[in-house]
Short mmCIF file of C-alpha atoms and ligand atoms in Angstrom, two decimals:
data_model
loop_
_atom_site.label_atom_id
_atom_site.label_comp_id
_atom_site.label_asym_id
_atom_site.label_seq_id
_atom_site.Cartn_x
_atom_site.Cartn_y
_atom_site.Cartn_z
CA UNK F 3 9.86 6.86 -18.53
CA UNK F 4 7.31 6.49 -21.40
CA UNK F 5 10.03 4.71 -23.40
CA UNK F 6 11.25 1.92 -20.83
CA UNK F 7 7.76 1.25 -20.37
CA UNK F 8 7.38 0.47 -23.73
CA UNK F 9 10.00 -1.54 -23.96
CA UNK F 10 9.22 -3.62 -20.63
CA UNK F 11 5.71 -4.57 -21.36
CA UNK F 12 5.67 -6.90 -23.77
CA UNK F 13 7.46 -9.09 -21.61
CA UNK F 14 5.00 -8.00 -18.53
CA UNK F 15 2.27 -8.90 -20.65
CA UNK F 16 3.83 -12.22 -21.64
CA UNK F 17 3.63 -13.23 -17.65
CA UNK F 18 0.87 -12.38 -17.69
CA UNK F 19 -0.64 -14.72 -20.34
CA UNK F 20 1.30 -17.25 -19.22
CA UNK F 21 0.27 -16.65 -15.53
CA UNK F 22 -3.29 -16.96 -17.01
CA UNK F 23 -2.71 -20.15 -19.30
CA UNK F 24 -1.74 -21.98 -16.19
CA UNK F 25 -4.31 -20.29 -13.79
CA UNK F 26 -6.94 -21.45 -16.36
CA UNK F 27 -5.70 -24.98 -17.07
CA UNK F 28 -5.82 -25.30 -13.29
CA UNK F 29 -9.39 -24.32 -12.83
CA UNK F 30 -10.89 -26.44 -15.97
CA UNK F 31 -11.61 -22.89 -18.08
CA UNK F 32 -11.28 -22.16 -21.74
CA UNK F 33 -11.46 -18.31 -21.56
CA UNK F 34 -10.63 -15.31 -18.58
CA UNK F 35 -12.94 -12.31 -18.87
CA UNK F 36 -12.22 -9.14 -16.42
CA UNK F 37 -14.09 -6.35 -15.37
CA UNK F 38 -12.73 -3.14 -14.69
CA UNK F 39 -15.79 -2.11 -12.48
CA UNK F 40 -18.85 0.21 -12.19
CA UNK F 41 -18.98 2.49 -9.86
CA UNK F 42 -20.57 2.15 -6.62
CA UNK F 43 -23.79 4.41 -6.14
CA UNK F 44 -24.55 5.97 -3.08
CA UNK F 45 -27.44 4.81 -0.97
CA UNK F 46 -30.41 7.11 -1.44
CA UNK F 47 -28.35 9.25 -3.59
CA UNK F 48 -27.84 10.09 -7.54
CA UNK F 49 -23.95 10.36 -6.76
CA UNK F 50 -21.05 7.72 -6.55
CA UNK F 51 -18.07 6.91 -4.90
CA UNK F 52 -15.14 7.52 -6.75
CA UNK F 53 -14.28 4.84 -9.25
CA UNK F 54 -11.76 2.05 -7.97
CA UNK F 55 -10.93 -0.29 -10.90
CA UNK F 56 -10.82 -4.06 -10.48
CA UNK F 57 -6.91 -4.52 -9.33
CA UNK F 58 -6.78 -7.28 -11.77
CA UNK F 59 -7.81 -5.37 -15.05
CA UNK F 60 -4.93 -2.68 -13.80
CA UNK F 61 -2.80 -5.50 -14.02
CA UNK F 62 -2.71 -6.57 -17.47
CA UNK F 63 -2.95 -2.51 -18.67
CA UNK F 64 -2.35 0.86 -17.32
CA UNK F 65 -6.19 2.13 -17.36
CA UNK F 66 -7.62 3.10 -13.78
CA UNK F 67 -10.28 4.98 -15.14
CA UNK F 68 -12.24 2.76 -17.33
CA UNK F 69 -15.81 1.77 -15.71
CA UNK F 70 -17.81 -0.55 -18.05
CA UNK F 71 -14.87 -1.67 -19.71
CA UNK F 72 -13.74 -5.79 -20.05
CA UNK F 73 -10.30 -7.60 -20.71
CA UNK F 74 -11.21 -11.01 -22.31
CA UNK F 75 -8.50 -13.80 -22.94
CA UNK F 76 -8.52 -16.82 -24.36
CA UNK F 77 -5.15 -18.74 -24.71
CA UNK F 78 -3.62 -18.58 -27.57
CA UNK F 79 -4.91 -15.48 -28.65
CA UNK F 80 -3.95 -11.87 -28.90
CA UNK F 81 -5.96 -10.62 -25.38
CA UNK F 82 -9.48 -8.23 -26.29
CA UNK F 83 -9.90 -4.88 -24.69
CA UNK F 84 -13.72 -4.52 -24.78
CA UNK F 85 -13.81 -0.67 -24.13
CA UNK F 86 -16.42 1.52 -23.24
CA UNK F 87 -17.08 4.92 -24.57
CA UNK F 88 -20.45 5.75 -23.61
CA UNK F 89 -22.74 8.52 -25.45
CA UNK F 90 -22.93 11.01 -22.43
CA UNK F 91 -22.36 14.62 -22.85
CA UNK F 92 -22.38 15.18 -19.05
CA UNK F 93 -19.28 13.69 -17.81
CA UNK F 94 -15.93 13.39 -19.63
CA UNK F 95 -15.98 10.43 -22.04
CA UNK F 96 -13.04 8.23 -21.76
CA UNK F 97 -10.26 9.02 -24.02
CA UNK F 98 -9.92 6.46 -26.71
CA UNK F 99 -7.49 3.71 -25.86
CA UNK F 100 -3.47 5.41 -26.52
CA UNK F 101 0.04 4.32 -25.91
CA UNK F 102 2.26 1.55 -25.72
CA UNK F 103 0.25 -1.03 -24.99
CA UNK F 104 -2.51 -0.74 -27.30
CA UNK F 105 -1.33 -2.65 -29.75
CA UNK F 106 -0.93 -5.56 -27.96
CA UNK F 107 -4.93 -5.97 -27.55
CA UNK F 108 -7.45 -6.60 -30.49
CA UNK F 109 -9.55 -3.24 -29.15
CA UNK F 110 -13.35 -3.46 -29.52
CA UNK F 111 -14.92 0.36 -28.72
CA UNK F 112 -18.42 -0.30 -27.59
CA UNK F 113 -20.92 2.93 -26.46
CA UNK F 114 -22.82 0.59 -24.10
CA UNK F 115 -22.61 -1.49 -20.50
CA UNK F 116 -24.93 -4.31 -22.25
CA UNK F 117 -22.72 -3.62 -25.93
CA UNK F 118 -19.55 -4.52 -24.13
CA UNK F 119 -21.29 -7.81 -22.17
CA UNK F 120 -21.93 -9.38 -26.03
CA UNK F 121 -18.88 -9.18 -26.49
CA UNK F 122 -17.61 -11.32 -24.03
CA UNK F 123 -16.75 -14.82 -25.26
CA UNK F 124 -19.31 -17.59 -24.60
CA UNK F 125 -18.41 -21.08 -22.67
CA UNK F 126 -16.50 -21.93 -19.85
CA UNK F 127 -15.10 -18.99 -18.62
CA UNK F 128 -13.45 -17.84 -15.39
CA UNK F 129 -15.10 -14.66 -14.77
CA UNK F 130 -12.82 -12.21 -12.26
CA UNK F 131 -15.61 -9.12 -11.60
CA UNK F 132 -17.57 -8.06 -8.30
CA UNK F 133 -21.56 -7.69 -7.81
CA UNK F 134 -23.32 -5.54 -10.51
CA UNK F 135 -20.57 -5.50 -13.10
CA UNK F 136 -23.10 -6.92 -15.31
CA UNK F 137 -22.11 -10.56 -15.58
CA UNK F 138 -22.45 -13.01 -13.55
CA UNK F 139 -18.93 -13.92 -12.08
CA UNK F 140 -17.66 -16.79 -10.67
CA UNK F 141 -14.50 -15.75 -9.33
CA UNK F 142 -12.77 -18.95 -8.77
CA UNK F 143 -10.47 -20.19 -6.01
CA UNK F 144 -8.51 -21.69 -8.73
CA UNK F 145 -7.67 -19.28 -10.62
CA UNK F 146 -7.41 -16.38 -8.09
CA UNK F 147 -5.25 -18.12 -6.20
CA UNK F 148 -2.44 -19.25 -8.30
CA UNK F 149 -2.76 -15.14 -9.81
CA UNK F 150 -2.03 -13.76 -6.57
CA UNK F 151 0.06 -15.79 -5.67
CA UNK F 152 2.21 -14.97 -8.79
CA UNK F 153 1.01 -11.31 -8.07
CA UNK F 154 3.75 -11.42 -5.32
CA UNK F 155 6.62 -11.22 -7.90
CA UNK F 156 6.95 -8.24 -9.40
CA UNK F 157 8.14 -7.85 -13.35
CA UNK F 158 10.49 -5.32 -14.27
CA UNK F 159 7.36 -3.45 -16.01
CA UNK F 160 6.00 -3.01 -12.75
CA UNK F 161 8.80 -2.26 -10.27
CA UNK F 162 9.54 0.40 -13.11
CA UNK F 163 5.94 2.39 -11.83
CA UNK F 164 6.27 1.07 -8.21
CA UNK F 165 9.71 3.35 -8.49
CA UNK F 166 7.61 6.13 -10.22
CA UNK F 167 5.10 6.22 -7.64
CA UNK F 168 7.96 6.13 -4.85
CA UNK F 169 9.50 9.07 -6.67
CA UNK F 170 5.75 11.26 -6.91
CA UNK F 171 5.51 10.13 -3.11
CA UNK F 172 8.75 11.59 -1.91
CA UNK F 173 8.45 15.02 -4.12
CA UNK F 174 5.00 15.31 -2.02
CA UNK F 175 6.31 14.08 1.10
CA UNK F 176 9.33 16.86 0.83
CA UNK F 177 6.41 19.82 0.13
CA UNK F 178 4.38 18.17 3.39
CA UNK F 179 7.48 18.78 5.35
CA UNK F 180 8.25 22.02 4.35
CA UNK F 181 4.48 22.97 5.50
CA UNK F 182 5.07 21.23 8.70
CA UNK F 183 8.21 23.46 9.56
CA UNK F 184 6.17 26.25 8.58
CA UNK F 185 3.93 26.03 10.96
CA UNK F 186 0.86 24.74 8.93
CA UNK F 187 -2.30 23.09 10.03
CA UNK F 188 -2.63 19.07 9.13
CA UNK F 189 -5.46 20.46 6.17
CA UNK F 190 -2.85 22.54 4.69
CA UNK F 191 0.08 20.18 5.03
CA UNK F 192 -2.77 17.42 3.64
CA UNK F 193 -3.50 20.36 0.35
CA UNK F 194 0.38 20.60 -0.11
CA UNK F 195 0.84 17.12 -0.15
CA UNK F 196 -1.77 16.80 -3.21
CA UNK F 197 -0.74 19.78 -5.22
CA UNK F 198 2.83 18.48 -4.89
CA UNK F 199 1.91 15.28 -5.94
CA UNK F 200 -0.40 15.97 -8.74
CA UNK F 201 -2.75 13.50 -7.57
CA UNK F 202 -6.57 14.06 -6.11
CA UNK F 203 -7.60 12.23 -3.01
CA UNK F 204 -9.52 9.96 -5.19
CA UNK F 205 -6.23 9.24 -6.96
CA UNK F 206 -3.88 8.24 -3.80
CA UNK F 207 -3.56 4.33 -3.30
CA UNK F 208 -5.03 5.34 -0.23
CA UNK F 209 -6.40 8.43 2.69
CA UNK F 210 -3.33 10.14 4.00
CA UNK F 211 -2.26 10.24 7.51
CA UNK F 212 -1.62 13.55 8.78
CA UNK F 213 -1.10 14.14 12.32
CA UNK F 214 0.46 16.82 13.83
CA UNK F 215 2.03 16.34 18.24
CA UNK F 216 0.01 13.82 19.88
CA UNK F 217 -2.66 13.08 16.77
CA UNK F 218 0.73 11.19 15.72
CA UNK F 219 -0.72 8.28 18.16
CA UNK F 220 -3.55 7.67 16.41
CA UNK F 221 -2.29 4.76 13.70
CA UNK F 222 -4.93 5.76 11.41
CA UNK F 223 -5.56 9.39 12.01
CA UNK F 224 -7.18 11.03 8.92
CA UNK F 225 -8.98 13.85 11.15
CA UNK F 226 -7.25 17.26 9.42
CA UNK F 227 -7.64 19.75 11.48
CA UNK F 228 -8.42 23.24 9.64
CA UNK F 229 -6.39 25.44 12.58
CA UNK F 230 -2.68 24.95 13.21
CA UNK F 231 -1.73 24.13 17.10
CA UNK F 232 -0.33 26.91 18.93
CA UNK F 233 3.25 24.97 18.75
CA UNK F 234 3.72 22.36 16.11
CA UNK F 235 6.05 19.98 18.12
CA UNK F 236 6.06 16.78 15.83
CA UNK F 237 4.49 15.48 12.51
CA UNK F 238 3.73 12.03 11.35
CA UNK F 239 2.76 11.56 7.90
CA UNK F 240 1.87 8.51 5.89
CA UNK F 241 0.88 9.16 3.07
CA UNK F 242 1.90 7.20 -0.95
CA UNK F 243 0.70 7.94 -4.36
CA UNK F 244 0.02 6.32 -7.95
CA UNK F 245 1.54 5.54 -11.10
CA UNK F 246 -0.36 3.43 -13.30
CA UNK F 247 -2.72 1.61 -10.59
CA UNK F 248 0.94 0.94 -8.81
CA UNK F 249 0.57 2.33 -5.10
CA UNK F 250 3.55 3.84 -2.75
CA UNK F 251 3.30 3.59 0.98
CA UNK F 252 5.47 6.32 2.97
CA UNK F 253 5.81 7.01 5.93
CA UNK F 254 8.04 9.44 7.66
CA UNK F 255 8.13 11.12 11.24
CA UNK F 256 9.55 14.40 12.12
CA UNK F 257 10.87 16.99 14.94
CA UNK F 258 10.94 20.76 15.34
CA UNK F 259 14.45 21.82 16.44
CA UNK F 260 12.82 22.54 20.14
CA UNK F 261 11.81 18.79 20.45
CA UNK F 262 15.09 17.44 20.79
CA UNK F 263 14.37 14.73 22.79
CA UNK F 264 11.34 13.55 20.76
CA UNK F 265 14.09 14.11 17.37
CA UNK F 266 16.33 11.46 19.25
CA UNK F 267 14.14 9.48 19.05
CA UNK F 268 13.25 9.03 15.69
CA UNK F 269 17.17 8.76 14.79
CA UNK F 270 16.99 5.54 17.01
CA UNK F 271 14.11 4.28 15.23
CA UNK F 272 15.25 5.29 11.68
CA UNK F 273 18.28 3.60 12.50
CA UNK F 274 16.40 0.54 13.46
CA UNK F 275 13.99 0.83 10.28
CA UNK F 276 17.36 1.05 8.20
CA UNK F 277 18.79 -2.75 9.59
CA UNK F 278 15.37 -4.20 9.21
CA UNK F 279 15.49 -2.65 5.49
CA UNK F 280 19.18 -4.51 5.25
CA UNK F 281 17.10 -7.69 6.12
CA UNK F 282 14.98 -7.92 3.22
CA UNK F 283 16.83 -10.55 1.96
CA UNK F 284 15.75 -14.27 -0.07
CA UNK F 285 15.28 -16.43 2.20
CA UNK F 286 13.97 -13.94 5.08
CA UNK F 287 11.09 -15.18 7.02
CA UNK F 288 8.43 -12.27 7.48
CA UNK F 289 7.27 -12.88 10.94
CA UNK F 290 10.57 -13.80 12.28
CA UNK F 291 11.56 -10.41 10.78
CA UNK F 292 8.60 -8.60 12.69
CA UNK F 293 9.78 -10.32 15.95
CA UNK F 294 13.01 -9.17 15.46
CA UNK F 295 11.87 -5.57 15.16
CA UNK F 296 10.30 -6.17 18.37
CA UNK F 297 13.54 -7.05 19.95
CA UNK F 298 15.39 -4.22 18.54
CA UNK F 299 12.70 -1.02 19.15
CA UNK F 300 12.23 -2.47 22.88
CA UNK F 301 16.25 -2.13 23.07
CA UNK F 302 15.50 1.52 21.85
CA UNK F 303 12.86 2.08 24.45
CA UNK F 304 15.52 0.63 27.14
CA UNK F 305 18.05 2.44 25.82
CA UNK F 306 16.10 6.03 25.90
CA UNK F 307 15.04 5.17 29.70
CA UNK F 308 11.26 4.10 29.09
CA UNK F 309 11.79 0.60 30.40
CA UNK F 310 13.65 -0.83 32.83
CA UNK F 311 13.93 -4.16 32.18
CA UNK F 312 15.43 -6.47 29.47
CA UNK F 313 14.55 -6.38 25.72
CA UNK F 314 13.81 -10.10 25.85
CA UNK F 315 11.42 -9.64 29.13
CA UNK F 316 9.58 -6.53 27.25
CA UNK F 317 8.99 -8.59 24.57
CA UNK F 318 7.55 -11.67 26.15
CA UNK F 319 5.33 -9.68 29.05
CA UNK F 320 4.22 -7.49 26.08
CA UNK F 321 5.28 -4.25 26.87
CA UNK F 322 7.14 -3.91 23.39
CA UNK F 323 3.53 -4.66 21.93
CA UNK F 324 1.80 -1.75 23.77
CA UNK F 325 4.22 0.92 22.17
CA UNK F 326 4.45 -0.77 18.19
CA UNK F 327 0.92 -2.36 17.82
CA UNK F 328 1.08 -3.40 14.38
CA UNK F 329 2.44 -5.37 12.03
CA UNK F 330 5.89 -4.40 10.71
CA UNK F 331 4.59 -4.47 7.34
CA UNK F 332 2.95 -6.18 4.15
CA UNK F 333 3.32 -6.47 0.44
CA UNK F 334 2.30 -3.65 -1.56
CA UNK F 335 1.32 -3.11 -5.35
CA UNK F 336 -1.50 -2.97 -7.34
CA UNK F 337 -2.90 -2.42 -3.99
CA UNK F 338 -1.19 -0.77 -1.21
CA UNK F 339 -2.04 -3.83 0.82
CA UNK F 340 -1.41 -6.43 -1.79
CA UNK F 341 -3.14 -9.70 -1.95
CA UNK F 342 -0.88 -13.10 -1.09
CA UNK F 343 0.76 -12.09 2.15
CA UNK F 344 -0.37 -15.43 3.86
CA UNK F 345 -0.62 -17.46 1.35
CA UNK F 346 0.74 -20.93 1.67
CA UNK F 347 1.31 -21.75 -2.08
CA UNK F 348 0.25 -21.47 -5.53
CA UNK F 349 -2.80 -23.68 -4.41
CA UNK F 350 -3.92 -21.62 -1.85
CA UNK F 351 -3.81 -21.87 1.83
CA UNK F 352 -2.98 -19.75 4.89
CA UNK F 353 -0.10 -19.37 7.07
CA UNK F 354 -1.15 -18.03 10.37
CA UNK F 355 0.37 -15.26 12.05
CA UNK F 356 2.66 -15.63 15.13
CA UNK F 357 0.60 -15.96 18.32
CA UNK F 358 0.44 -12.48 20.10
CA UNK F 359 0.59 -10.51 16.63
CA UNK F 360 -2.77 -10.31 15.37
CA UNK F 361 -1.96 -7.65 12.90
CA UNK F 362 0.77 -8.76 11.04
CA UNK F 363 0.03 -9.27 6.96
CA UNK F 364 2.29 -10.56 5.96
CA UNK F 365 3.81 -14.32 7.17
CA UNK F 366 5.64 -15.90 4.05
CA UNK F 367 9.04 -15.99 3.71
CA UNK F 368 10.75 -13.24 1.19
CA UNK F 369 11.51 -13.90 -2.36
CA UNK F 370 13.49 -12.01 -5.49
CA UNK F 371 10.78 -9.54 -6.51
CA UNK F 372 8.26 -9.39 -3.63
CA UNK F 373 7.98 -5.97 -2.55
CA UNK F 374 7.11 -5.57 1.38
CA UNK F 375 6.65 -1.92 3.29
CA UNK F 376 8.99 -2.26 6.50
CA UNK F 377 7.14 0.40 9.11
CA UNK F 378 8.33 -0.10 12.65
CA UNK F 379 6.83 2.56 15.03
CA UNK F 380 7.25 3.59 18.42
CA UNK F 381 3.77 5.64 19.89
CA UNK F 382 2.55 6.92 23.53
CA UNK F 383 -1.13 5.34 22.95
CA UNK F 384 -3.28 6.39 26.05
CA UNK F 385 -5.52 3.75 25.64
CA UNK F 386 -2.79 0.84 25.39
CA UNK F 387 -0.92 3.04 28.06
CA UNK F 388 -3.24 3.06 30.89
CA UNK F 389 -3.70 -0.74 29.68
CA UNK F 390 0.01 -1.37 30.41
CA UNK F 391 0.15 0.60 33.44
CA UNK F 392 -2.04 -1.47 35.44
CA UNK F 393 -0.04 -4.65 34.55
CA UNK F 394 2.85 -5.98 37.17
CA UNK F 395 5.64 -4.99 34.77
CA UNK F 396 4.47 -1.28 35.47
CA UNK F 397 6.87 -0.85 37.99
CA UNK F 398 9.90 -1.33 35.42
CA UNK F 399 8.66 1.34 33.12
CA UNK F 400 9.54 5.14 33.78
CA UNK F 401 6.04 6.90 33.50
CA UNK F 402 7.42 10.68 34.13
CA UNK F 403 9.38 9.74 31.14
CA UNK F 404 6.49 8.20 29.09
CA UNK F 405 4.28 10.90 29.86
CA UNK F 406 6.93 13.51 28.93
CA UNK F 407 6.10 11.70 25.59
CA UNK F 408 2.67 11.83 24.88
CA UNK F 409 2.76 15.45 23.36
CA UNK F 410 4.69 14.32 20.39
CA UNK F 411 2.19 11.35 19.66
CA UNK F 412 4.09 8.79 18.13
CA UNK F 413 6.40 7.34 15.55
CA UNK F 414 6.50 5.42 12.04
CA UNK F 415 9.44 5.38 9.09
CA UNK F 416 7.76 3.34 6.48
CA UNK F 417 9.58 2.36 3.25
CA UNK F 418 8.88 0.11 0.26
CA UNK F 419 11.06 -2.40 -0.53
CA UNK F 420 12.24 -4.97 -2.93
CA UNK F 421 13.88 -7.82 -2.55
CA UNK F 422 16.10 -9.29 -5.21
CA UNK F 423 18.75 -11.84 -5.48
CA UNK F 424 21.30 -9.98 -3.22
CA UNK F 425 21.63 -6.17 -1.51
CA UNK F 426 17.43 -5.36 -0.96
CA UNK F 427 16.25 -2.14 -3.54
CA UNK F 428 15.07 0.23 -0.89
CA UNK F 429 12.26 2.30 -3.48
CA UNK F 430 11.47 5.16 -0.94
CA UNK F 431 15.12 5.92 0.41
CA UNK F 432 15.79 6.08 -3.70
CA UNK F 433 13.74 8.37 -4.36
CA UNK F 434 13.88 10.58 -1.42
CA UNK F 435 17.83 10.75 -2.50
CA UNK F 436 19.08 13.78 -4.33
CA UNK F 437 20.09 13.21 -7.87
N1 LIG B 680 -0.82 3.49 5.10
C1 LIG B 680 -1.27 2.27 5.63
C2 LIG B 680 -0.17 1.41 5.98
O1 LIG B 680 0.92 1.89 6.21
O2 LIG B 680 -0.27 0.22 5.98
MN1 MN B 681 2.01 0.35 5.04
MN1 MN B 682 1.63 3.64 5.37
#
């Protein structure tokens, strides 16, 4: 691993600075200047949340854990690391810059916030850093918006960690299951998942989702109960992990051997997750894809007897909406919901989102090297159930069956996925596969 990452960043970096160049040409700046952060302090309090570095310091190195620290570039020349190793013998100073890509950066170690600030060039600069990082920033349109729009294509350098974070996801994800079938609560199954995947809460791209019967129908549930249910029926977990700043997104959905019904089921929707997957092709509109998954899950839901009327007629009256309420999916990579996913062009601009699908992020068409979750779900929502029920097309829906449903909460198969010039690289099914 260490070695192919060697050998693919140069080039990385080379986007990069070429990225930049043209980012900075467009905005009228001589130099870029990054922050990686400072960590937020709580209110009233001594303490502060954990550290999340500025997404697009991660970008240009693999350092998450460098508060105080600044990337300044001015084109043409070799890129600065301005890095900070304060004088503190309370906390854990930060290691002294190691590895591959040091040697790409002129590296400047500075033992102070206001050191590593005079070191920043002086002029026209585009300054990419939030509130209280010391400088004032200017963030601009410009610039941000031709970088994340170039964001969207990943290099080789960093599909090589999206893979490794895919493959630290599914080794956690297979320890999570195990604990499920055992019979553990959602804390213990949540304690597995982090020992298995070597990674503290702090560390995860983002809070896991652990629900166990009908806690499953709770999109975002994040509750973790400390007892285990009398019967464990079904699990849902979505949960991803790190490699480099790189984020995996992973969802998976299971059934005890007594919930047969509920384990039909999620075949049907696997099965449907898999042809979306098959349609992450160039050329693939993203909300045309999303309506399609509409079409196909209300054909599951007509095919295992919870509606009685057409796929085409669930879809329009909005019945498919009530049981998959969100968005099939969205980019992912530096951040597990990446930046770019409505962007019109290099310039900037929208593209809304289909009317009736306020949740969607993501409405551009695919391209070679965007990477996109694809996370269809089917759930038994009480909320958008009783909604649905008082509707006219109630009287084509089977409740007795629906309700039958609501013990086992819901389901989602989320996977992360490239798409390249031909057959899409499916980075979760990869690394859940033996080897
Ligand atoms: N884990 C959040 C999501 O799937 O988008
Ligand atoms: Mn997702
Ligand atoms: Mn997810």
């Amino acid at each position: 691993m260490h070695d192919q990452l060697a050998s693919l960043y140069p080039a990385h970096l080379a986007t990069l600075r070429e990225h930049a160049d043209h980012a900075l040409a467009f905005g009228g700046f001589d130099h870029f200047v990054i922050a990686a952060g400072t960590p937020l302090r709580k209110f009233l309090d001594d303490q502060d949340y954990p550290f999340k570095v500025n997404p697009h310091f991660k970008h240009w190195l693999p350092l998450t854990d460098a508060p105080g620290s600044w990337i300044a570039y001015t084109p043409g020349s070799k890129p600065k690391l301005i890095f900070l190793q304060p004088r503190d013998y309370w906390h854990v100073v930060p290691q002294a810059p190691d590895g591959y890509w040091v040697e790409h950066f002129d590296v400047v170690i500075v033992r102070s916030a206001a050191d590593a600030v005079a070191q920043l060039p002086a002029g026209n600069c585009a300054v990419i850093a939030a509130d209280g990082d010391g400088v004032e920033a200017n963030n601009p349109s410009t610039v941000l918006d031709y970088l994340h729009w170039h964001r969207s294509y990943k290099t080789p350098y960093e599909l090589a960690l999206m893979r490794e974070a895919s493959h630290i996801g599914a080794r956690a994800h297979r320890a999570a299951e195990a604990a499920f079938r055992a019979g553990r609560s959602e804390f213990g199954i949540h304690l597995t998942y982090l020992a298995a995947a070597r990674q503290t809460d702090a560390e995860l791209p983002y809070s896991s989702i652990v629900g166990l019967n009908e806690h499953g129908a709770v999109l975002h549930y994040t509750n973790f109960d400390r007892i285990p249910p009398v019967h464990s029926r079904s699990f849902l977990i979505d949960a991803g992990a790190s490699a480099a700043g790189y984020a995996s997104d992973i969802t998976r959905t299971y059934a005890t051997p007594q919930a047969a019904e509920f384990q039909a089921l999620i075949d049907s929707v696997d099965a449907a997750q898999q042809g979306f997957v098959a349609k992450v092709r160039a050329g693939q509109s993203y909300p045309e894809l999303h309506i399609h998954a509409h079409h196909v899950l209300a054909g599951v839901l007509r095919e295992h007897g919870f509606i009685r009327m057409s796929a085409e007629s669930a879809v329009e009256s909005g019945v498919s909406s009530a049981f998959f309420p969100h968005g099939l999916g969205h980019p992912i990579g530096l951040q597990v919901h990446d930046v770019g996913g409505f962007q019109q062009s290099e310039r900037g601009g929208s593209i809304a989102r289909p009317a009736g699908h306020p949740y969607l992020r993501m409405t551009r068409v695919l391209e070679p090297g965007m990477v996109v979750t694809i996370e269809p779900g089917l759930y038994f929502i009480d909320m958008l159930l009783a909604e649905l029920r008082e509707k006219p097309v109630s009287a084509d829906i089977d409740w007795a069956k629906v309700d039958a449903f609501r013990q086992y909460g819901g389901i989602r198969i989320e996977d992360d996925v490239v798409c390249t010039d031909g057959t899409p690289e499916n980075l979760t099914r990869d690394a859940f596969a033996p080897t």
